[in-house]
PDB file of C-alpha atoms in Angstrom:
ATOM      1  CA  MET A1470       8.719  62.558  28.089  1.00  0.00           C
ATOM      2  CA  GLN A1471       6.238  63.407  30.853  1.00  0.00           C
ATOM      3  CA  HIS A1472       2.748  64.742  30.255  1.00  0.00           C
ATOM      4  CA  THR A1473       0.328  66.305  32.726  1.00  0.00           C
ATOM      5  CA  THR A1474      -3.260  65.061  33.007  1.00  0.00           C
ATOM      6  CA  TYR A1475      -5.555  67.735  34.404  1.00  0.00           C
ATOM      7  CA  VAL A1476      -8.247  66.421  36.761  1.00  0.00           C
ATOM      8  CA  ARG A1477     -10.913  69.106  36.396  1.00  0.00           C
ATOM      9  CA  TYR A1478     -14.633  68.786  35.742  1.00  0.00           C
ATOM     10  CA  ASN A1479     -16.061  70.775  32.863  1.00  0.00           C
ATOM     11  CA  PHE A1480     -19.859  71.069  32.952  1.00  0.00           C
ATOM     12  CA  LYS A1481     -20.128  71.492  29.197  1.00  0.00           C
ATOM     13  CA  THR A1482     -17.809  68.732  27.986  1.00  0.00           C
ATOM     14  CA  GLY A1483     -17.013  66.727  31.127  1.00  0.00           C
ATOM     15  CA  GLN A1484     -13.696  65.559  32.500  1.00  0.00           C
ATOM     16  CA  THR A1485     -13.205  63.085  29.656  1.00  0.00           C
ATOM     17  CA  ALA A1486     -12.855  65.935  27.178  1.00  0.00           C
ATOM     18  CA  VAL A1487     -10.067  67.406  29.232  1.00  0.00           C
ATOM     19  CA  ARG A1488      -8.262  64.066  29.209  1.00  0.00           C
ATOM     20  CA  LYS A1489      -8.744  63.755  25.464  1.00  0.00           C
ATOM     21  CA  LEU A1490      -7.227  67.167  24.900  1.00  0.00           C
ATOM     22  CA  THR A1491      -4.157  66.238  26.918  1.00  0.00           C
ATOM     23  CA  THR A1492      -3.772  62.935  25.086  1.00  0.00           C
ATOM     24  CA  THR A1493      -4.112  64.684  21.733  1.00  0.00           C
ATOM     25  CA  LYS A1494      -1.329  67.089  22.628  1.00  0.00           C
ATOM     26  CA  ALA A1495       0.880  64.195  23.720  1.00  0.00           C
ATOM     27  CA  ASN A1496       0.122  62.314  20.507  1.00  0.00           C
ATOM     28  CA  MET A1497       0.901  65.396  18.440  1.00  0.00           C
ATOM     29  CA  ALA A1498       4.264  65.777  20.205  1.00  0.00           C
ATOM     30  CA  THR A1499       5.053  62.090  19.650  1.00  0.00           C
ATOM     31  CA  SER A1500       4.069  62.322  16.001  1.00  0.00           C
ATOM     32  CA  SER A1501       6.235  65.409  15.529  1.00  0.00           C
ATOM     33  CA  PHE A1502       9.228  63.646  17.093  1.00  0.00           C
ATOM     34  CA  SER A1503       8.709  60.520  14.969  1.00  0.00           C
ATOM     35  CA  ASN A1504       8.560  62.555  11.765  1.00  0.00           C
ATOM     36  CA  LYS A1505      11.607  64.616  12.680  1.00  0.00           C
ATOM     37  CA  TYR A1506      13.749  61.600  13.548  1.00  0.00           C
ATOM     38  CA  LYS A1507      12.559  59.051  11.013  1.00  0.00           C
ATOM     39  CA  PHE A1508      15.533  57.350   9.354  1.00  0.00           C
ATOM     40  CA  GLU A1509      16.392  54.213   7.396  1.00  0.00           C
ATOM     41  CA  THR A1510      19.619  53.386   9.207  1.00  0.00           C
ATOM     42  CA  LEU A1511      19.121  55.005  12.625  1.00  0.00           C
ATOM     43  CA  LEU A1512      16.574  54.500  15.378  1.00  0.00           C
ATOM     44  CA  VAL A1513      15.995  57.473  17.704  1.00  0.00           C
ATOM     45  CA  SER A1514      14.074  57.279  20.978  1.00  0.00           C
ATOM     46  CA  THR A1515      13.677  59.228  24.234  1.00  0.00           C
ATOM     47  CA  PRO A1516      14.163  56.727  27.087  1.00  0.00           C
ATOM     48  CA  ARG A1517      14.509  59.446  29.752  1.00  0.00           C
ATOM     49  CA  GLU A1518      13.791  63.128  30.133  1.00  0.00           C
ATOM     50  CA  TYR A1519      16.188  65.203  28.030  1.00  0.00           C
ATOM     51  CA  VAL A1520      18.045  62.026  26.961  1.00  0.00           C
ATOM     52  CA  TYR A1521      17.957  60.843  23.348  1.00  0.00           C
ATOM     53  CA  HIS A1522      19.056  57.349  22.342  1.00  0.00           C
ATOM     54  CA  VAL A1523      20.412  56.975  18.799  1.00  0.00           C
ATOM     55  CA  GLU A1524      20.945  53.398  17.607  1.00  0.00           C
ATOM     56  CA  LEU A1525      22.677  52.188  14.468  1.00  0.00           C
ATOM     57  CA  ASN A1526      19.906  50.101  12.999  1.00  0.00           C
ATOM     58  CA  ARG A1527      21.028  47.764  10.215  1.00  0.00           C
ATOM     59  CA  PRO A1528      21.533  44.653  12.370  1.00  0.00           C
ATOM     60  CA  GLN A1529      21.226  42.153   9.521  1.00  0.00           C
ATOM     61  CA  GLN A1530      24.105  43.913   7.763  1.00  0.00           C
ATOM     62  CA  PHE A1531      26.154  44.281  10.983  1.00  0.00           C
ATOM     63  CA  ASN A1532      25.385  48.017  10.850  1.00  0.00           C
ATOM     64  CA  THR A1533      27.664  48.556   7.878  1.00  0.00           C
ATOM     65  CA  MET A1534      27.728  52.149   6.689  1.00  0.00           C
ATOM     66  CA  ASN A1535      25.919  52.737   3.405  1.00  0.00           C
ATOM     67  CA  SER A1536      25.111  55.966   1.555  1.00  0.00           C
ATOM     68  CA  ALA A1537      21.888  56.485   3.542  1.00  0.00           C
ATOM     69  CA  PHE A1538      23.819  56.164   6.821  1.00  0.00           C
ATOM     70  CA  TRP A1539      26.386  58.809   5.882  1.00  0.00           C
ATOM     71  CA  ARG A1540      23.602  61.233   4.980  1.00  0.00           C
ATOM     72  CA  GLU A1541      21.365  60.458   7.940  1.00  0.00           C
ATOM     73  CA  MET A1542      24.109  60.864  10.543  1.00  0.00           C
ATOM     74  CA  VAL A1543      24.473  64.494   9.517  1.00  0.00           C
ATOM     75  CA  GLU A1544      20.719  65.080   9.452  1.00  0.00           C
ATOM     76  CA  CYS A1545      20.220  63.386  12.825  1.00  0.00           C
ATOM     77  CA  PHE A1546      22.985  65.064  14.819  1.00  0.00           C
ATOM     78  CA  GLN A1547      22.483  68.498  13.328  1.00  0.00           C
ATOM     79  CA  ALA A1548      18.811  68.261  14.332  1.00  0.00           C
ATOM     80  CA  ILE A1549      19.695  67.041  17.837  1.00  0.00           C
ATOM     81  CA  SER A1550      22.222  69.842  18.243  1.00  0.00           C
ATOM     82  CA  GLU A1551      19.434  72.416  17.947  1.00  0.00           C
ATOM     83  CA  ASP A1552      16.737  70.400  19.764  1.00  0.00           C
ATOM     84  CA  SER A1553      16.051  72.006  23.149  1.00  0.00           C
ATOM     85  CA  ASP A1554      14.300  68.821  24.355  1.00  0.00           C
ATOM     86  CA  CYS A1555      17.638  66.988  24.236  1.00  0.00           C
ATOM     87  CA  ARG A1556      20.570  67.591  26.580  1.00  0.00           C
ATOM     88  CA  VAL A1557      22.608  64.417  26.080  1.00  0.00           C
ATOM     89  CA  VAL A1558      22.778  61.525  23.600  1.00  0.00           C
ATOM     90  CA  VAL A1559      23.524  57.833  24.069  1.00  0.00           C
ATOM     91  CA  LEU A1560      24.819  56.272  20.849  1.00  0.00           C
ATOM     92  CA  SER A1561      24.665  52.476  20.538  1.00  0.00           C
ATOM     93  CA  ALA A1562      23.788  49.810  17.966  1.00  0.00           C
ATOM     94  CA  ASN A1563      21.324  46.991  17.385  1.00  0.00           C
ATOM     95  CA  GLY A1564      22.440  43.480  16.483  1.00  0.00           C
ATOM     96  CA  LYS A1565      25.524  41.377  17.116  1.00  0.00           C
ATOM     97  CA  HIS A1566      28.109  44.100  16.480  1.00  0.00           C
ATOM     98  CA  PHE A1567      28.341  47.852  16.920  1.00  0.00           C
ATOM     99  CA  THR A1568      29.420  48.146  13.278  1.00  0.00           C
ATOM    100  CA  ALA A1569      31.456  46.249  10.717  1.00  0.00           C
ATOM    101  CA  GLY A1570      32.443  49.532   9.071  1.00  0.00           C
ATOM    102  CA  LEU A1571      32.078  50.558   5.457  1.00  0.00           C
ATOM    103  CA  ASP A1572      29.422  48.840   3.338  1.00  0.00           C
ATOM    104  CA  LEU A1573      31.556  47.732   0.395  1.00  0.00           C
ATOM    105  CA  THR A1574      28.461  46.598  -1.532  1.00  0.00           C
ATOM    106  CA  ASP A1575      27.196  50.183  -1.635  1.00  0.00           C
ATOM    107  CA  MET A1576      30.300  51.773  -3.121  1.00  0.00           C
ATOM    108  CA  GLY A1577      29.225  51.636  -6.783  1.00  0.00           C
ATOM    109  CA  PRO A1578      29.263  55.384  -7.599  1.00  0.00           C
ATOM    110  CA  LEU A1579      32.560  55.887  -5.799  1.00  0.00           C
ATOM    111  CA  MET A1580      34.251  52.955  -7.533  1.00  0.00           C
ATOM    112  CA  GLU A1581      32.985  54.136 -10.923  1.00  0.00           C
ATOM    113  CA  THR A1582      34.854  57.358 -10.314  1.00  0.00           C
ATOM    114  CA  VAL A1583      38.005  55.630  -9.042  1.00  0.00           C
ATOM    115  CA  LEU A1584      38.152  53.129 -11.930  1.00  0.00           C
ATOM    116  CA  GLY A1585      36.793  55.417 -14.630  1.00  0.00           C
ATOM    117  CA  ASN A1586      38.746  56.918 -17.505  1.00  0.00           C
ATOM    118  CA  GLY A1587      37.844  60.543 -16.787  1.00  0.00           C
ATOM    119  CA  ASP A1588      40.238  63.435 -16.406  1.00  0.00           C
ATOM    120  CA  VAL A1589      42.304  63.163 -13.233  1.00  0.00           C
ATOM    121  CA  ALA A1590      41.455  66.694 -12.056  1.00  0.00           C
ATOM    122  CA  ARG A1591      37.734  66.067 -12.369  1.00  0.00           C
ATOM    123  CA  LYS A1592      37.997  62.672 -10.714  1.00  0.00           C
ATOM    124  CA  PHE A1593      39.926  64.349  -7.915  1.00  0.00           C
ATOM    125  CA  ARG A1594      37.158  66.930  -7.395  1.00  0.00           C
ATOM    126  CA  THR A1595      34.472  64.233  -7.244  1.00  0.00           C
ATOM    127  CA  LEU A1596      36.440  62.086  -4.803  1.00  0.00           C
ATOM    128  CA  GLN A1597      37.245  65.139  -2.689  1.00  0.00           C
ATOM    129  CA  GLN A1598      33.547  65.853  -2.310  1.00  0.00           C
ATOM    130  CA  PHE A1599      32.819  62.213  -1.425  1.00  0.00           C
ATOM    131  CA  ILE A1600      35.445  62.120   1.309  1.00  0.00           C
ATOM    132  CA  LYS A1601      34.457  65.485   2.780  1.00  0.00           C
ATOM    133  CA  SER A1602      30.811  64.438   2.963  1.00  0.00           C
ATOM    134  CA  TYR A1603      31.793  61.245   4.812  1.00  0.00           C
ATOM    135  CA  GLN A1604      33.959  63.226   7.227  1.00  0.00           C
ATOM    136  CA  LEU A1605      31.053  65.553   7.983  1.00  0.00           C
ATOM    137  CA  SER A1606      28.970  62.552   9.075  1.00  0.00           C
ATOM    138  CA  PHE A1607      31.164  62.090  12.149  1.00  0.00           C
ATOM    139  CA  THR A1608      32.222  65.689  12.600  1.00  0.00           C
ATOM    140  CA  SER A1609      28.518  66.377  13.149  1.00  0.00           C
ATOM    141  CA  VAL A1610      28.756  64.174  16.269  1.00  0.00           C
ATOM    142  CA  GLU A1611      31.780  66.079  17.546  1.00  0.00           C
ATOM    143  CA  GLN A1612      30.187  69.456  16.769  1.00  0.00           C
ATOM    144  CA  CYS A1613      26.801  68.531  18.246  1.00  0.00           C
ATOM    145  CA  ASN A1614      26.114  70.904  21.141  1.00  0.00           C
ATOM    146  CA  LYS A1615      25.020  67.970  23.293  1.00  0.00           C
ATOM    147  CA  PRO A1616      27.443  65.468  24.882  1.00  0.00           C
ATOM    148  CA  VAL A1617      27.421  62.078  23.140  1.00  0.00           C
ATOM    149  CA  ILE A1618      28.062  58.830  25.042  1.00  0.00           C
ATOM    150  CA  ALA A1619      29.110  55.981  22.739  1.00  0.00           C
ATOM    151  CA  ALA A1620      28.154  52.535  24.076  1.00  0.00           C
ATOM    152  CA  VAL A1621      29.975  49.846  22.102  1.00  0.00           C
ATOM    153  CA  HIS A1622      29.402  46.086  22.037  1.00  0.00           C
ATOM    154  CA  GLY A1623      30.896  43.404  19.806  1.00  0.00           C
ATOM    155  CA  GLY A1624      32.990  44.577  16.879  1.00  0.00           C
ATOM    156  CA  CYS A1625      33.727  48.249  16.274  1.00  0.00           C
ATOM    157  CA  ILE A1626      35.541  48.046  12.971  1.00  0.00           C
ATOM    158  CA  GLY A1627      36.864  50.564  10.466  1.00  0.00           C
ATOM    159  CA  GLY A1628      34.476  53.501  10.334  1.00  0.00           C
ATOM    160  CA  GLY A1629      33.213  52.545  13.783  1.00  0.00           C
ATOM    161  CA  VAL A1630      36.494  53.737  15.295  1.00  0.00           C
ATOM    162  CA  ASP A1631      36.201  56.978  13.321  1.00  0.00           C
ATOM    163  CA  LEU A1632      32.699  57.389  14.737  1.00  0.00           C
ATOM    164  CA  ILE A1633      33.345  56.750  18.416  1.00  0.00           C
ATOM    165  CA  THR A1634      36.426  58.976  18.547  1.00  0.00           C
ATOM    166  CA  ALA A1635      34.063  61.852  17.697  1.00  0.00           C
ATOM    167  CA  ALA A1636      31.977  61.079  20.806  1.00  0.00           C
ATOM    168  CA  ASP A1637      32.561  62.673  24.210  1.00  0.00           C
ATOM    169  CA  ILE A1638      32.469  59.561  26.402  1.00  0.00           C
ATOM    170  CA  ARG A1639      32.998  55.920  25.445  1.00  0.00           C
ATOM    171  CA  PHE A1640      31.886  52.749  27.256  1.00  0.00           C
ATOM    172  CA  CYS A1641      32.137  49.180  25.987  1.00  0.00           C
ATOM    173  CA  THR A1642      31.217  45.619  26.886  1.00  0.00           C
ATOM    174  CA  GLN A1643      33.722  42.953  27.853  1.00  0.00           C
ATOM    175  CA  ASP A1644      33.297  41.290  24.437  1.00  0.00           C
ATOM    176  CA  ALA A1645      33.985  44.467  22.463  1.00  0.00           C
ATOM    177  CA  PHE A1646      36.954  44.901  20.153  1.00  0.00           C
ATOM    178  CA  PHE A1647      38.201  47.816  18.061  1.00  0.00           C
ATOM    179  CA  GLN A1648      39.957  47.576  14.714  1.00  0.00           C
ATOM    180  CA  ILE A1649      41.347  50.192  12.342  1.00  0.00           C
ATOM    181  CA  LYS A1650      40.662  48.008   9.340  1.00  0.00           C
ATOM    182  CA  GLU A1651      41.302  50.383   6.446  1.00  0.00           C
ATOM    183  CA  VAL A1652      44.838  49.221   5.583  1.00  0.00           C
ATOM    184  CA  ASP A1653      43.420  45.764   4.879  1.00  0.00           C
ATOM    185  CA  ILE A1654      41.338  47.192   2.041  1.00  0.00           C
ATOM    186  CA  GLY A1655      44.153  49.316   0.643  1.00  0.00           C
ATOM    187  CA  LEU A1656      43.576  52.782   2.046  1.00  0.00           C
ATOM    188  CA  ALA A1657      44.375  55.012   4.999  1.00  0.00           C
ATOM    189  CA  ALA A1658      41.521  55.757   7.405  1.00  0.00           C
ATOM    190  CA  ASP A1659      40.108  59.041   6.148  1.00  0.00           C
ATOM    191  CA  VAL A1660      37.098  60.085   8.239  1.00  0.00           C
ATOM    192  CA  GLY A1661      38.633  60.878  11.601  1.00  0.00           C
ATOM    193  CA  THR A1662      40.533  58.040  13.256  1.00  0.00           C
ATOM    194  CA  LEU A1663      44.021  59.239  12.309  1.00  0.00           C
ATOM    195  CA  GLN A1664      43.197  62.759  13.457  1.00  0.00           C
ATOM    196  CA  ARG A1665      41.217  62.078  16.648  1.00  0.00           C
ATOM    197  CA  LEU A1666      42.515  58.799  18.063  1.00  0.00           C
ATOM    198  CA  PRO A1667      46.017  60.165  18.895  1.00  0.00           C
ATOM    199  CA  LYS A1668      44.359  62.872  20.993  1.00  0.00           C
ATOM    200  CA  VAL A1669      41.975  60.409  22.633  1.00  0.00           C
ATOM    201  CA  ILE A1670      44.508  57.858  23.837  1.00  0.00           C
ATOM    202  CA  GLY A1671      47.649  59.995  23.888  1.00  0.00           C
ATOM    203  CA  SER A1672      50.023  57.286  22.616  1.00  0.00           C
ATOM    204  CA  ASP A1673      51.352  57.981  19.155  1.00  0.00           C
ATOM    205  CA  SER A1674      53.164  54.648  19.142  1.00  0.00           C
ATOM    206  CA  LEU A1675      50.023  52.639  19.892  1.00  0.00           C
ATOM    207  CA  VAL A1676      47.956  54.531  17.318  1.00  0.00           C
ATOM    208  CA  ARG A1677      50.541  53.805  14.645  1.00  0.00           C
ATOM    209  CA  GLU A1678      50.710  50.135  15.610  1.00  0.00           C
ATOM    210  CA  LEU A1679      46.932  49.794  15.348  1.00  0.00           C
ATOM    211  CA  ALA A1680      46.715  51.761  12.092  1.00  0.00           C
ATOM    212  CA  TYR A1681      49.590  49.939  10.371  1.00  0.00           C
ATOM    213  CA  THR A1682      48.707  46.380  11.414  1.00  0.00           C
ATOM    214  CA  ALA A1683      44.869  46.468  11.556  1.00  0.00           C
ATOM    215  CA  ARG A1684      45.073  44.226  14.617  1.00  0.00           C
ATOM    216  CA  LYS A1685      42.179  44.019  17.070  1.00  0.00           C
ATOM    217  CA  MET A1686      42.263  45.953  20.333  1.00  0.00           C
ATOM    218  CA  PHE A1687      40.106  44.211  22.941  1.00  0.00           C
ATOM    219  CA  ALA A1688      38.152  45.806  25.765  1.00  0.00           C
ATOM    220  CA  ASP A1689      40.744  45.601  28.550  1.00  0.00           C
ATOM    221  CA  GLU A1690      43.470  47.103  26.381  1.00  0.00           C
ATOM    222  CA  ALA A1691      41.058  49.799  25.187  1.00  0.00           C
ATOM    223  CA  ALA A1692      40.360  50.747  28.792  1.00  0.00           C
ATOM    224  CA  GLN A1693      44.040  50.723  29.702  1.00  0.00           C
ATOM    225  CA  ALA A1694      44.830  52.952  26.717  1.00  0.00           C
ATOM    226  CA  GLY A1695      42.026  55.382  27.576  1.00  0.00           C
ATOM    227  CA  LEU A1696      39.878  54.740  24.504  1.00  0.00           C
ATOM    228  CA  VAL A1697      36.991  53.795  26.819  1.00  0.00           C
ATOM    229  CA  SER A1698      36.407  54.886  30.407  1.00  0.00           C
ATOM    230  CA  ARG A1699      34.303  51.891  31.477  1.00  0.00           C
ATOM    231  CA  VAL A1700      34.085  48.197  30.557  1.00  0.00           C
ATOM    232  CA  LEU A1701      30.771  46.536  31.471  1.00  0.00           C
ATOM    233  CA  SER A1702      29.920  42.850  31.509  1.00  0.00           C
ATOM    234  CA  ASP A1703      27.218  42.914  28.827  1.00  0.00           C
ATOM    235  CA  LYS A1704      25.185  45.215  26.604  1.00  0.00           C
ATOM    236  CA  GLU A1705      22.157  45.451  28.898  1.00  0.00           C
ATOM    237  CA  ILE A1706      24.226  46.586  31.867  1.00  0.00           C
ATOM    238  CA  MET A1707      26.279  48.920  29.677  1.00  0.00           C
ATOM    239  CA  LEU A1708      23.175  50.683  28.364  1.00  0.00           C
ATOM    240  CA  LYS A1709      21.766  50.949  31.878  1.00  0.00           C
ATOM    241  CA  VAL A1710      24.964  52.623  33.094  1.00  0.00           C
ATOM    242  CA  ALA A1711      25.148  54.848  30.006  1.00  0.00           C
ATOM    243  CA  LEU A1712      21.569  56.044  30.551  1.00  0.00           C
ATOM    244  CA  GLU A1713      22.240  56.687  34.232  1.00  0.00           C
ATOM    245  CA  ILE A1714      25.264  58.822  33.355  1.00  0.00           C
ATOM    246  CA  ALA A1715      23.223  60.557  30.655  1.00  0.00           C
ATOM    247  CA  SER A1716      20.467  61.385  33.152  1.00  0.00           C
ATOM    248  CA  ALA A1717      23.026  62.763  35.596  1.00  0.00           C
ATOM    249  CA  ILE A1718      24.356  65.040  32.854  1.00  0.00           C
ATOM    250  CA  ALA A1719      20.842  66.031  31.766  1.00  0.00           C
ATOM    251  CA  ASP A1720      20.061  67.187  35.327  1.00  0.00           C
ATOM    252  CA  LYS A1721      22.833  69.781  35.147  1.00  0.00           C
ATOM    253  CA  SER A1722      22.614  73.251  33.661  1.00  0.00           C
ATOM    254  CA  PRO A1723      22.598  72.934  29.841  1.00  0.00           C
ATOM    255  CA  VAL A1724      24.470  76.231  29.683  1.00  0.00           C
ATOM    256  CA  ALA A1725      27.250  74.775  31.835  1.00  0.00           C
ATOM    257  CA  VAL A1726      27.375  71.356  30.135  1.00  0.00           C
ATOM    258  CA  GLN A1727      27.300  72.631  26.569  1.00  0.00           C
ATOM    259  CA  GLY A1728      29.801  75.336  27.458  1.00  0.00           C
ATOM    260  CA  SER A1729      32.101  72.699  28.931  1.00  0.00           C
ATOM    261  CA  LYS A1730      31.938  70.593  25.763  1.00  0.00           C
ATOM    262  CA  HIS A1731      32.573  73.570  23.510  1.00  0.00           C
ATOM    263  CA  ASN A1732      35.567  74.751  25.511  1.00  0.00           C
ATOM    264  CA  LEU A1733      37.056  71.265  25.937  1.00  0.00           C
ATOM    265  CA  ASN A1734      36.977  70.848  22.150  1.00  0.00           C
ATOM    266  CA  TYR A1735      38.479  74.301  21.663  1.00  0.00           C
ATOM    267  CA  ALA A1736      41.236  73.674  24.220  1.00  0.00           C
ATOM    268  CA  ARG A1737      42.129  70.355  22.571  1.00  0.00           C
ATOM    269  CA  ASP A1738      42.841  72.117  19.282  1.00  0.00           C
ATOM    270  CA  HIS A1739      44.591  75.228  20.671  1.00  0.00           C
ATOM    271  CA  SER A1740      47.347  76.191  23.081  1.00  0.00           C
ATOM    272  CA  ILE A1741      46.660  76.550  26.801  1.00  0.00           C
ATOM    273  CA  GLU A1742      46.971  80.328  26.547  1.00  0.00           C
ATOM    274  CA  GLU A1743      44.527  80.488  23.630  1.00  0.00           C
ATOM    275  CA  GLY A1744      42.104  78.252  25.513  1.00  0.00           C
ATOM    276  CA  LEU A1745      42.262  80.426  28.636  1.00  0.00           C
ATOM    277  CA  ASN A1746      41.732  83.623  26.638  1.00  0.00           C
ATOM    278  CA  TYR A1747      38.757  82.061  24.843  1.00  0.00           C
ATOM    279  CA  MET A1748      37.332  80.966  28.206  1.00  0.00           C
ATOM    280  CA  VAL A1749      37.474  84.554  29.464  1.00  0.00           C
ATOM    281  CA  ILE A1750      35.269  85.722  26.608  1.00  0.00           C
ATOM    282  CA  TRP A1751      32.936  82.734  26.934  1.00  0.00           C
ATOM    283  CA  ASN A1752      32.250  83.053  30.651  1.00  0.00           C
ATOM    284  CA  ALA A1753      32.107  86.845  30.553  1.00  0.00           C
ATOM    285  CA  ALA A1754      28.860  86.220  28.689  1.00  0.00           C
ATOM    286  CA  MET A1755      27.650  82.956  30.242  1.00  0.00           C
ATOM    287  CA  LEU A1756      28.125  84.016  33.877  1.00  0.00           C
ATOM    288  CA  GLN A1757      25.171  86.311  33.268  1.00  0.00           C
ATOM    289  CA  SER A1758      22.892  83.316  32.628  1.00  0.00           C
ATOM    290  CA  GLU A1759      20.028  82.584  35.038  1.00  0.00           C
ATOM    291  CA  ASP A1760      21.477  79.078  35.449  1.00  0.00           C
ATOM    292  CA  LEU A1761      24.244  80.373  37.712  1.00  0.00           C
ATOM    293  CA  ARG A1762      21.714  81.902  40.105  1.00  0.00           C
ATOM    294  CA  VAL A1763      19.472  78.817  40.052  1.00  0.00           C
ATOM    295  CA  ALA A1764      22.386  76.448  40.743  1.00  0.00           C
ATOM    296  CA  ALA A1765      23.830  78.683  43.475  1.00  0.00           C
ATOM    297  CA  MET A1766      20.513  78.927  45.323  1.00  0.00           C
ATOM    298  CA  ALA A1767      20.002  75.156  45.134  1.00  0.00           C
ATOM    299  CA  SER A1768      23.520  74.606  46.434  1.00  0.00           C
ATOM    300  CA  MET A1769      22.856  76.770  49.475  1.00  0.00           C
ATOM    301  CA  ASP A1770      19.533  75.052  50.203  1.00  0.00           C
ATOM    302  CA  ARG A1771      20.728  71.456  50.496  1.00  0.00           C
ATOM    303  CA  LYS A1772      17.389  70.207  51.855  1.00  0.00           C
ATOM    304  CA  GLY A1773      15.385  71.708  49.009  1.00  0.00           C
ATOM    305  CA  PRO A1774      14.529  70.135  45.646  1.00  0.00           C
ATOM    306  CA  PRO A1775      17.276  69.802  43.016  1.00  0.00           C
ATOM    307  CA  PRO A1776      17.612  72.757  40.647  1.00  0.00           C
ATOM    308  CA  SER A1777      15.490  72.869  37.525  1.00  0.00           C
ATOM    309  CA  PHE A1778      16.908  74.586  34.454  1.00  0.00           C
ATOM    310  CA  SER A1779      15.103  76.082  31.474  1.00  0.00           C
ATOM    311  CA  LYS A1780      15.493  74.538  28.044  1.00  0.00           C
ATOM    312  CA  LEU A1781      18.341  75.857  25.933  1.00  0.00           C
TER     313      LEU A1781
END
């Protein structure tokens, strides 16, 4: 985030007062951001203009997903979706692995319901609410107005696969592996993998093999299958590339980028004809945006500065 320092002498207070005022405003903005994005299991930062970096932040527990994580993912990505200071998100993780999946030590309330002696209909209603709330945690990534780039290193296990299939773009390191682990603990993956992965990689046979066997898919196979679009040598280089791509996206019109994401998601879930008809309605409105004029003028003046777009 950039801040302007005004160099102007004030005879009553002096230049220092002007600098103090600017610093105070910057501190207030930083404090507001910190309060808005303060979480137990996530770390949110702003490494570049209009780029937010969200990190899974339970490294000692291999970023396993506990009750606070499921709640905070919704809070975080719903806030980002409406935050005009953000145009793109990089999603990564601290520690040795991206995530080891579900935190089995934090499943007390759920297991009490499963193993309890209550009425089956009432147990069903409770479990239904649990599962839906977990699904929303990753659907909030998919429904976020801003593109999300998942940057994966080490193990991406169980719920990690559910999570990254909700992202827009996926990169990984050479040491990364992906594993649909749920069958090994006696259940079918229930928060997105079985619904999204077939559409991400396009091979029903491979999805079924991975889901039925719980075998590991390593980086090269993931790239070949289309799960990731880039494999980088290590985490540092991967994050550098991810941030460069994020900055390139952030430089574009937010109207155009967010409209592209919305319509790509719509087209994925509808027929071609339905997608085209929806696009007609969408662009009949969005072509009237000032962004079209700004981008067109910049395109004609190739020697001029790059276009600058208003917040959205």
